[in-house]
Amino acid sequence: MKIRELFDPKSTAYAGRTVYSFEMFPPKRDTPIESIYGKMEEICACKPDFISVTYGAGGSGADNQTIKVASRIQNTYGIESAAHLTCVRNSREDVDETIRILKDNNIENILALRGDRSPDVEPKTDFLHASDLTAYLVANSDFDVAGACYPETHMEAASPVEDIRNLKKKVDAGATHLISQLFFDNEAFYRFRESTELAGISVPIEAGIMPVTNVKSIERMVTMCGASLPAKFTRIMTKYADKPDSLREAGIAYAIEQIIDLIASGVDGIHLYTMNNPYVARKISDAIVPLL
Ligand code: FAD
């Protein structure tokens, strides 16, 4: 099934409620895929509408762990999966090979990304931006192609306006829905949503929510994506900084509150960054699935 159908009232896949999806990441290249089967089973048991699987930094798509994890989600657990694919690590040939293997594995959805550049790896240059990869996939396959978006502006963008202009190019290239970078301040997401509307971007936008479960992950997230931290969030994290169990529960509670507000504000979908943590996925699902 194409993920775009989940958002389309005319499709039989449309459930008439907010779409609810997860992100998982594959084990490192030299780690056996079986090492995450247990977590996968528990996370899939939460029955999200689809699960997307990240694409790591190492190597071409052809033998990538991403495809193995996405394939198991799709073919063993019967949950729609989407494979992330980056153009900074893949030439046109690599992409063609990946398309072939994804098809063989009954996977119909790709999240097309540029990916982060690394000083250690020479970037591939057949596609410079995610929009170039999107256009190629749309022209050369029948995959449903989604894209990433940034409520608080991509770190490299010259300005928010420039970033939205570039996002419009991605949508015009054929992205059928967007998944947002994580954020902790819903107001930032609402402002972004208004800007996309003004720019004529009308595809569904899922809100990316990352439940914070330890202090280290907050520091990493803020450095990596520049998410702003509302005073309410910082107070909670400071209060429980030395109590890991309490911090995890407070992080889950904060995410649940964020999600309820987003649902009440008519968000198209919630994309939960599970960090492969079944406990977190289960607790959040139990709280919000009845409210979608
Ligand atoms: P793009 O859309 O190409 O944008 C990157 C920058 O270029 C932006 O500043 C944009 O404004 C600018 N730009 C875009 N198009 C143009 C244009 N035509 N002309 C000029 N400038 C342009 N990374 C991974 O390595 N693996 C993953 O699995 C992964 N999954 C992700 C999932 C989500 C939901 C998100 C939000 C991010 C993910 N990332 C992943 C991180 C992402 O790859 C990085 O944020 C990367 O820096 C940008 O990728 P993009 O696809 O958004 O790039």
mmCIF file of C-alpha atoms and ligand atoms in Angstrom:
data_model
loop_
_atom_site.group_PDB
_atom_site.id
_atom_site.type_symbol
_atom_site.label_atom_id
_atom_site.label_comp_id
_atom_site.label_asym_id
_atom_site.label_seq_id
_atom_site.Cartn_x
_atom_site.Cartn_y
_atom_site.Cartn_z
ATOM 1 C CA MET A 1 0.000 0.000 0.000
ATOM 2 C CA LYS A 2 1.136 3.528 -0.756
ATOM 3 C CA ILE A 3 1.378 5.609 2.408
ATOM 4 C CA ARG A 4 -0.308 8.573 0.687
ATOM 5 C CA GLU A 5 -3.544 6.520 0.729
ATOM 6 C CA LEU A 6 -3.645 6.721 4.537
ATOM 7 C CA PHE A 7 -4.251 10.480 4.224
ATOM 8 C CA ASP A 8 -6.712 10.299 1.324
ATOM 9 C CA PRO A 9 -10.419 10.310 2.279
ATOM 10 C CA LYS A 10 -11.203 8.678 -1.103
ATOM 11 C CA SER A 11 -8.976 5.658 -0.360
ATOM 12 C CA THR A 12 -10.174 2.501 1.372
ATOM 13 C CA ALA A 13 -7.009 2.752 3.528
ATOM 14 C CA TYR A 14 -8.240 6.035 5.049
ATOM 15 C CA ALA A 15 -9.322 5.516 8.668
ATOM 16 C CA GLY A 16 -10.842 8.959 9.266
ATOM 17 C CA ARG A 17 -8.410 9.769 12.063
ATOM 18 C CA THR A 18 -4.930 11.194 12.598
ATOM 19 C CA VAL A 19 -2.273 8.988 10.959
ATOM 20 C CA TYR A 20 0.066 7.447 13.540
ATOM 21 C CA SER A 21 3.491 6.225 12.468
ATOM 22 C CA PHE A 22 6.882 5.251 13.923
ATOM 23 C CA GLU A 23 10.543 5.574 13.026
ATOM 24 C CA MET A 24 13.022 2.777 13.781
ATOM 25 C CA PHE A 25 16.716 2.480 12.995
ATOM 26 C CA PRO A 26 18.567 -0.663 11.815
ATOM 27 C CA PRO A 27 21.487 -2.222 13.679
ATOM 28 C CA LYS A 28 24.994 -1.184 12.597
ATOM 29 C CA ARG A 29 26.282 -2.816 9.428
ATOM 30 C CA ASP A 30 28.421 -5.449 11.172
ATOM 31 C CA THR A 31 25.736 -6.321 13.760
ATOM 32 C CA PRO A 32 23.405 -9.228 12.910
ATOM 33 C CA ILE A 33 19.944 -8.085 11.945
ATOM 34 C CA GLU A 34 18.468 -10.657 14.345
ATOM 35 C CA SER A 35 19.736 -8.523 17.252
ATOM 36 C CA ILE A 36 16.688 -6.257 16.984
ATOM 37 C CA TYR A 37 14.015 -8.862 16.210
ATOM 38 C CA GLY A 38 12.766 -8.794 19.818
ATOM 39 C CA LYS A 39 12.383 -5.011 19.921
ATOM 40 C CA MET A 40 10.877 -5.006 16.431
ATOM 41 C CA GLU A 41 8.220 -7.493 17.463
ATOM 42 C CA GLU A 42 7.229 -5.433 20.502
ATOM 43 C CA ILE A 43 7.225 -2.161 18.583
ATOM 44 C CA CYS A 44 5.204 -3.645 15.705
ATOM 45 C CA ALA A 45 2.684 -4.970 18.264
ATOM 46 C CA CYS A 46 1.694 -1.299 18.875
ATOM 47 C CA LYS A 47 0.243 -1.458 15.322
ATOM 48 C CA PRO A 48 1.128 1.974 13.940
ATOM 49 C CA ASP A 49 -0.153 2.839 10.450
ATOM 50 C CA PHE A 50 3.387 2.539 9.076
ATOM 51 C CA ILE A 51 6.999 2.384 10.206
ATOM 52 C CA SER A 52 9.864 4.175 8.474
ATOM 53 C CA VAL A 53 13.405 2.825 8.775
ATOM 54 C CA THR A 54 16.398 5.163 8.797
ATOM 55 C CA TYR A 55 19.351 4.903 6.445
ATOM 56 C CA GLY A 56 22.753 4.923 8.123
ATOM 57 C CA ALA A 57 25.914 6.565 6.962
ATOM 58 C CA GLY A 58 27.767 3.469 5.710
ATOM 59 C CA GLY A 59 27.816 2.142 2.169
ATOM 60 C CA SER A 60 25.466 1.754 -0.757
ATOM 61 C CA GLY A 61 21.806 0.918 -0.433
ATOM 62 C CA ALA A 62 22.142 -2.490 -2.032
ATOM 63 C CA ASP A 63 23.200 -4.450 1.029
ATOM 64 C CA ASN A 64 21.850 -1.999 3.541
ATOM 65 C CA GLN A 65 20.431 -3.060 6.879
ATOM 66 C CA THR A 66 17.595 -0.595 6.260
ATOM 67 C CA ILE A 67 16.063 -2.820 3.613
ATOM 68 C CA LYS A 68 16.270 -5.932 5.789
ATOM 69 C CA VAL A 69 14.502 -4.218 8.690
ATOM 70 C CA ALA A 70 11.890 -2.576 6.428
ATOM 71 C CA SER A 71 11.291 -5.916 4.725
ATOM 72 C CA ARG A 72 10.678 -7.736 8.007
ATOM 73 C CA ILE A 73 8.265 -5.043 9.184
ATOM 74 C CA GLN A 74 6.400 -5.305 5.871
ATOM 75 C CA ASN A 75 6.468 -9.033 5.231
ATOM 76 C CA THR A 76 6.587 -10.644 8.689
ATOM 77 C CA TYR A 77 4.537 -8.201 10.778
ATOM 78 C CA GLY A 78 2.257 -6.962 7.977
ATOM 79 C CA ILE A 79 2.834 -3.296 8.788
ATOM 80 C CA GLU A 80 3.432 -0.891 5.905
ATOM 81 C CA SER A 81 7.070 0.188 5.853
ATOM 82 C CA ALA A 82 9.004 3.028 4.261
ATOM 83 C CA ALA A 83 12.744 2.862 3.590
ATOM 84 C CA HIS A 84 14.772 6.063 4.077
ATOM 85 C CA LEU A 85 17.234 6.681 1.226
ATOM 86 C CA THR A 86 19.871 9.426 1.082
ATOM 87 C CA CYS A 87 21.451 10.881 -2.058
ATOM 88 C CA VAL A 88 24.631 11.991 -0.317
ATOM 89 C CA ARG A 89 25.545 8.289 -0.021
ATOM 90 C CA ASN A 90 23.990 6.959 -3.235
ATOM 91 C CA SER A 91 24.792 7.420 -6.915
ATOM 92 C CA ARG A 92 22.147 6.970 -9.606
ATOM 93 C CA GLU A 93 23.317 3.374 -10.023
ATOM 94 C CA ASP A 94 22.996 2.714 -6.282
ATOM 95 C CA VAL A 95 19.482 4.162 -6.331
ATOM 96 C CA ASP A 96 18.492 1.948 -9.281
ATOM 97 C CA GLU A 97 19.793 -1.105 -7.427
ATOM 98 C CA THR A 98 17.973 -0.102 -4.235
ATOM 99 C CA ILE A 99 14.702 0.386 -6.118
ATOM 100 C CA ARG A 100 15.045 -3.124 -7.537
ATOM 101 C CA ILE A 101 15.670 -4.727 -4.123
ATOM 102 C CA LEU A 102 12.891 -2.757 -2.430
ATOM 103 C CA LYS A 103 10.464 -3.936 -5.119
ATOM 104 C CA ASP A 104 11.574 -7.547 -4.622
ATOM 105 C CA ASN A 105 10.750 -7.071 -0.925
ATOM 106 C CA ASN A 106 7.228 -5.675 -1.554
ATOM 107 C CA ILE A 107 8.187 -2.250 -0.202
ATOM 108 C CA GLU A 108 6.288 0.578 -1.911
ATOM 109 C CA ASN A 109 7.392 3.640 0.052
ATOM 110 C CA ILE A 110 10.606 5.679 0.225
ATOM 111 C CA LEU A 111 11.517 8.680 2.380
ATOM 112 C CA ALA A 112 13.857 10.549 0.019
ATOM 113 C CA LEU A 113 16.561 12.558 1.786
ATOM 114 C CA ARG A 114 19.738 14.351 1.016
ATOM 115 C CA GLY A 115 21.351 13.073 4.206
ATOM 116 C CA ASP A 116 24.017 14.712 6.326
ATOM 117 C CA ARG A 117 27.423 15.355 4.815
ATOM 118 C CA SER A 118 30.391 13.946 6.691
ATOM 119 C CA PRO A 119 34.029 15.091 6.414
ATOM 120 C CA ASP A 120 35.092 11.390 6.387
ATOM 121 C CA VAL A 121 33.035 10.297 3.375
ATOM 122 C CA GLU A 122 33.192 11.655 -0.163
ATOM 123 C CA PRO A 123 29.588 12.608 -1.044
ATOM 124 C CA LYS A 124 27.914 11.198 -4.151
ATOM 125 C CA THR A 125 26.919 13.978 -6.514
ATOM 126 C CA ASP A 126 24.338 12.575 -8.944
ATOM 127 C CA PHE A 127 21.580 14.186 -6.844
ATOM 128 C CA LEU A 128 22.422 17.344 -4.891
ATOM 129 C CA HIS A 129 19.160 17.877 -3.022
ATOM 130 C CA ALA A 130 16.376 15.651 -1.757
ATOM 131 C CA SER A 131 14.150 17.234 -4.419
ATOM 132 C CA ASP A 132 16.486 15.887 -7.160
ATOM 133 C CA LEU A 133 16.260 12.354 -5.732
ATOM 134 C CA THR A 134 12.485 12.729 -5.385
ATOM 135 C CA ALA A 135 12.108 13.788 -9.020
ATOM 136 C CA TYR A 136 14.249 10.837 -10.164
ATOM 137 C CA LEU A 137 12.266 8.314 -8.099
ATOM 138 C CA VAL A 138 8.959 9.687 -9.330
ATOM 139 C CA ALA A 139 10.112 9.569 -12.963
ATOM 140 C CA ASN A 140 11.705 6.124 -12.784
ATOM 141 C CA SER A 141 9.591 4.075 -10.376
ATOM 142 C CA ASP A 142 6.120 3.862 -8.896
ATOM 143 C CA PHE A 143 7.208 4.264 -5.285
ATOM 144 C CA ASP A 144 5.321 6.618 -3.043
ATOM 145 C CA VAL A 145 7.922 9.244 -2.111
ATOM 146 C CA ALA A 146 7.846 11.266 1.108
ATOM 147 C CA GLY A 147 10.202 14.035 2.245
ATOM 148 C CA ALA A 148 11.572 15.656 5.398
ATOM 149 C CA CYS A 149 10.716 19.156 6.636
ATOM 150 C CA TYR A 150 11.979 21.456 9.387
ATOM 151 C CA PRO A 151 9.538 23.438 11.575
ATOM 152 C CA GLU A 152 12.450 25.430 13.032
ATOM 153 C CA THR A 153 14.315 25.722 9.682
ATOM 154 C CA HIS A 154 17.054 23.414 8.401
ATOM 155 C CA MET A 155 20.413 24.266 9.974
ATOM 156 C CA GLU A 156 22.048 25.053 6.601
ATOM 157 C CA ALA A 157 19.231 27.177 5.187
ATOM 158 C CA ALA A 158 19.956 30.880 4.670
ATOM 159 C CA SER A 159 16.543 31.823 6.114
ATOM 160 C CA PRO A 160 13.162 30.302 6.961
ATOM 161 C CA VAL A 161 11.727 31.728 3.719
ATOM 162 C CA GLU A 162 14.529 30.153 1.656
ATOM 163 C CA ASP A 163 13.952 26.808 3.400
ATOM 164 C CA ILE A 164 10.217 26.871 2.664
ATOM 165 C CA ARG A 165 10.934 27.774 -0.987
ATOM 166 C CA ASN A 166 13.205 24.721 -1.174
ATOM 167 C CA LEU A 167 10.562 22.587 0.516
ATOM 168 C CA LYS A 168 8.077 23.656 -2.152
ATOM 169 C CA LYS A 169 10.550 22.369 -4.787
ATOM 170 C CA LYS A 170 10.548 18.978 -3.037
ATOM 171 C CA VAL A 171 6.761 18.831 -3.077
ATOM 172 C CA ASP A 172 6.602 20.019 -6.696
ATOM 173 C CA ALA A 173 9.076 17.229 -7.526
ATOM 174 C CA GLY A 174 6.503 14.719 -6.298
ATOM 175 C CA ALA A 175 6.764 14.213 -2.508
ATOM 176 C CA THR A 176 3.291 13.096 -1.463
ATOM 177 C CA HIS A 177 3.698 13.771 2.237
ATOM 178 C CA LEU A 178 6.196 15.328 4.641
ATOM 179 C CA ILE A 179 7.575 14.192 7.998
ATOM 180 C CA SER A 180 8.900 16.875 10.306
ATOM 181 C CA GLN A 181 12.083 17.121 12.276
ATOM 182 C CA LEU A 182 11.516 16.693 16.016
ATOM 183 C CA PHE A 183 10.432 19.733 18.020
ATOM 184 C CA PHE A 184 9.438 20.408 21.628
ATOM 185 C CA ASP A 185 7.476 23.610 21.069
ATOM 186 C CA ASN A 186 4.158 23.025 19.294
ATOM 187 C CA GLU A 187 3.824 26.740 18.545
ATOM 188 C CA ALA A 188 6.888 26.468 16.289
ATOM 189 C CA PHE A 189 5.120 23.680 14.363
ATOM 190 C CA TYR A 190 1.909 25.729 14.035
ATOM 191 C CA ARG A 191 3.835 28.760 12.694
ATOM 192 C CA PHE A 192 5.614 26.476 10.217
ATOM 193 C CA ARG A 193 2.329 24.932 9.091
ATOM 194 C CA GLU A 194 0.942 28.400 8.368
ATOM 195 C CA SER A 195 4.038 29.246 6.313
ATOM 196 C CA THR A 196 3.673 26.084 4.246
ATOM 197 C CA GLU A 197 0.029 26.922 3.567
ATOM 198 C CA LEU A 198 0.993 30.425 2.425
ATOM 199 C CA ALA A 199 3.636 28.879 0.153
ATOM 200 C CA GLY A 200 1.019 26.637 -1.485
ATOM 201 C CA ILE A 201 2.301 23.393 0.058
ATOM 202 C CA SER A 202 -0.803 21.294 0.476
ATOM 203 C CA VAL A 203 0.485 17.743 1.062
ATOM 204 C CA PRO A 204 -0.086 16.196 4.516
ATOM 205 C CA ILE A 205 2.561 17.007 7.142
ATOM 206 C CA GLU A 206 3.267 14.617 9.991
ATOM 207 C CA ALA A 207 4.647 16.056 13.229
ATOM 208 C CA GLY A 208 7.850 14.313 14.381
ATOM 209 C CA ILE A 209 7.813 13.700 18.128
ATOM 210 C CA MET A 210 10.806 12.493 20.077
ATOM 211 C CA PRO A 211 10.087 11.443 23.669
ATOM 212 C CA VAL A 212 13.169 12.460 25.644
ATOM 213 C CA THR A 213 14.220 9.677 27.976
ATOM 214 C CA ASN A 214 17.693 10.760 29.062
ATOM 215 C CA VAL A 215 19.711 13.962 29.414
ATOM 216 C CA LYS A 216 22.346 12.873 26.879
ATOM 217 C CA SER A 217 19.740 12.526 24.152
ATOM 218 C CA ILE A 218 18.533 16.118 24.730
ATOM 219 C CA GLU A 219 22.048 17.508 24.306
ATOM 220 C CA ARG A 220 22.586 15.437 21.148
ATOM 221 C CA MET A 221 19.255 16.446 19.633
ATOM 222 C CA VAL A 222 19.717 20.133 20.270
ATOM 223 C CA THR A 223 23.210 20.115 18.745
ATOM 224 C CA MET A 224 22.105 18.064 15.753
ATOM 225 C CA CYS A 225 18.905 19.836 14.817
ATOM 226 C CA GLY A 226 18.726 23.080 16.797
ATOM 227 C CA ALA A 227 15.310 22.371 18.341
ATOM 228 C CA SER A 228 14.325 25.120 20.772
ATOM 229 C CA LEU A 229 13.569 24.110 24.350
ATOM 230 C CA PRO A 230 10.522 25.757 25.966
ATOM 231 C CA ALA A 231 10.943 26.828 29.620
ATOM 232 C CA LYS A 232 8.369 24.229 30.704
ATOM 233 C CA PHE A 233 10.431 21.462 29.069
ATOM 234 C CA THR A 234 13.741 22.673 30.557
ATOM 235 C CA ARG A 235 12.208 22.878 34.048
ATOM 236 C CA ILE A 236 11.067 19.251 33.833
ATOM 237 C CA MET A 237 14.423 18.025 32.520
ATOM 238 C CA THR A 238 16.331 19.956 35.225
ATOM 239 C CA LYS A 239 14.098 18.657 38.008
ATOM 240 C CA TYR A 240 14.660 14.980 37.073
ATOM 241 C CA ALA A 241 18.179 15.176 35.641
ATOM 242 C CA ASP A 242 19.577 12.903 38.360
ATOM 243 C CA LYS A 243 16.670 10.459 38.439
ATOM 244 C CA PRO A 244 16.752 8.474 35.186
ATOM 245 C CA ASP A 245 13.473 6.596 35.771
ATOM 246 C CA SER A 246 11.594 9.770 36.673
ATOM 247 C CA LEU A 247 13.139 11.619 33.728
ATOM 248 C CA ARG A 248 11.980 8.881 31.334
ATOM 249 C CA GLU A 249 8.420 9.020 32.709
ATOM 250 C CA ALA A 250 8.405 12.842 32.587
ATOM 251 C CA GLY A 251 9.735 12.743 28.996
ATOM 252 C CA ILE A 252 6.948 10.353 27.993
ATOM 253 C CA ALA A 253 4.322 12.517 29.733
ATOM 254 C CA TYR A 254 5.630 15.634 27.936
ATOM 255 C CA ALA A 255 5.452 13.869 24.552
ATOM 256 C CA ILE A 256 1.894 12.666 25.246
ATOM 257 C CA GLU A 257 0.784 16.200 26.114
ATOM 258 C CA GLN A 258 2.443 17.545 22.953
ATOM 259 C CA ILE A 259 0.701 14.889 20.839
ATOM 260 C CA ILE A 260 -2.752 15.525 22.339
ATOM 261 C CA ASP A 261 -2.410 19.233 21.591
ATOM 262 C CA LEU A 262 -1.316 18.450 18.017
ATOM 263 C CA ILE A 263 -4.259 16.096 17.461
ATOM 264 C CA ALA A 264 -6.657 18.705 18.852
ATOM 265 C CA SER A 265 -5.122 21.223 16.436
ATOM 266 C CA GLY A 266 -5.889 19.009 13.441
ATOM 267 C CA VAL A 267 -2.399 17.685 12.643
ATOM 268 C CA ASP A 268 -2.352 15.272 9.664
ATOM 269 C CA GLY A 269 -0.192 12.702 11.417
ATOM 270 C CA ILE A 270 2.098 11.931 14.343
ATOM 271 C CA HIS A 271 5.468 10.339 13.571
ATOM 272 C CA LEU A 272 7.010 8.957 16.731
ATOM 273 C CA TYR A 273 10.792 8.679 16.867
ATOM 274 C CA THR A 274 10.809 5.431 18.885
ATOM 275 C CA MET A 275 14.617 5.166 19.180
ATOM 276 C CA ASN A 276 13.882 1.394 19.038
ATOM 277 C CA ASN A 277 12.513 1.605 22.594
ATOM 278 C CA PRO A 278 9.475 -0.713 22.963
ATOM 279 C CA TYR A 279 8.617 0.573 26.460
ATOM 280 C CA VAL A 280 8.297 4.148 25.218
ATOM 281 C CA ALA A 281 6.406 3.129 22.064
ATOM 282 C CA ARG A 282 3.934 1.077 24.122
ATOM 283 C CA LYS A 283 3.307 3.721 26.819
ATOM 284 C CA ILE A 284 2.706 6.461 24.268
ATOM 285 C CA SER A 285 0.530 4.251 22.075
ATOM 286 C CA ASP A 286 -1.627 3.187 25.027
ATOM 287 C CA ALA A 287 -2.214 6.833 25.900
ATOM 288 C CA ILE A 288 -2.842 8.324 22.482
ATOM 289 C CA VAL A 289 -4.243 5.667 20.113
ATOM 290 C CA PRO A 290 -7.735 6.019 21.672
ATOM 291 C CA LEU A 291 -7.481 9.790 21.071
ATOM 292 C CA LEU A 292 -6.365 9.830 17.412
HETATM 293 P P1 FAD B 1 17.151 18.793 1.466
HETATM 294 O O1 FAD B 1 15.678 18.850 1.311
HETATM 295 O O2 FAD B 1 17.962 18.616 0.232
HETATM 296 O O3 FAD B 1 17.583 20.146 2.224
HETATM 297 C C1 FAD B 1 18.890 20.324 2.748
HETATM 298 C C2 FAD B 1 19.281 21.800 2.705
HETATM 299 O O4 FAD B 1 19.403 22.223 1.334
HETATM 300 C C3 FAD B 1 18.237 22.727 3.340
HETATM 301 O O5 FAD B 1 18.911 23.794 3.954
HETATM 302 C C4 FAD B 1 17.424 23.227 2.142
HETATM 303 O O6 FAD B 1 16.863 24.504 2.391
HETATM 304 C C5 FAD B 1 18.489 23.254 1.047
HETATM 305 N N1 FAD B 1 17.930 22.952 -0.289
HETATM 306 C C6 FAD B 1 17.025 21.977 -0.586
HETATM 307 N N2 FAD B 1 16.733 21.993 -1.894
HETATM 308 C C7 FAD B 1 17.480 22.981 -2.441
HETATM 309 C C8 FAD B 1 17.626 23.491 -3.756
HETATM 310 N N3 FAD B 1 16.950 22.953 -4.783
HETATM 311 N N4 FAD B 1 18.506 24.543 -3.963
HETATM 312 C C9 FAD B 1 19.206 25.069 -2.927
HETATM 313 N N5 FAD B 1 19.089 24.636 -1.658
HETATM 314 C C10 FAD B 1 18.249 23.602 -1.428
HETATM 315 N N6 FAD B 1 19.577 11.499 7.689
HETATM 316 C C11 FAD B 1 20.165 10.311 7.366
HETATM 317 O O7 FAD B 1 21.374 10.289 7.082
HETATM 318 N N7 FAD B 1 19.446 9.142 7.371
HETATM 319 C C12 FAD B 1 18.119 9.114 7.658
HETATM 320 O O8 FAD B 1 17.497 8.053 7.643
HETATM 321 C C13 FAD B 1 17.465 10.347 7.984
HETATM 322 N N8 FAD B 1 16.146 10.386 8.262
HETATM 323 C C14 FAD B 1 15.533 11.587 8.503
HETATM 324 C C15 FAD B 1 14.151 11.620 8.712
HETATM 325 C C16 FAD B 1 13.491 12.835 8.972
HETATM 326 C C17 FAD B 1 12.002 12.843 9.169
HETATM 327 C C18 FAD B 1 14.242 14.043 9.038
HETATM 328 C C19 FAD B 1 13.560 15.338 9.338
HETATM 329 C C20 FAD B 1 15.614 14.010 8.837
HETATM 330 C C21 FAD B 1 16.278 12.797 8.549
HETATM 331 N N9 FAD B 1 17.643 12.733 8.305
HETATM 332 C C22 FAD B 1 18.247 11.536 7.998
HETATM 333 C C23 FAD B 1 18.466 13.940 8.383
HETATM 334 C C24 FAD B 1 18.550 14.679 7.022
HETATM 335 O O9 FAD B 1 19.150 13.840 6.075
HETATM 336 C C25 FAD B 1 19.370 15.937 7.237
HETATM 337 O O10 FAD B 1 18.628 16.869 7.961
HETATM 338 C C26 FAD B 1 19.955 16.564 5.965
HETATM 339 O O11 FAD B 1 20.854 17.597 6.381
HETATM 340 C C27 FAD B 1 18.937 17.197 5.055
HETATM 341 O O12 FAD B 1 18.214 16.274 4.377
HETATM 342 P P2 FAD B 1 16.893 16.726 3.527
HETATM 343 O O13 FAD B 1 16.401 15.533 2.853
HETATM 344 O O14 FAD B 1 15.966 17.493 4.362
HETATM 345 O O15 FAD B 1 17.634 17.692 2.475
#
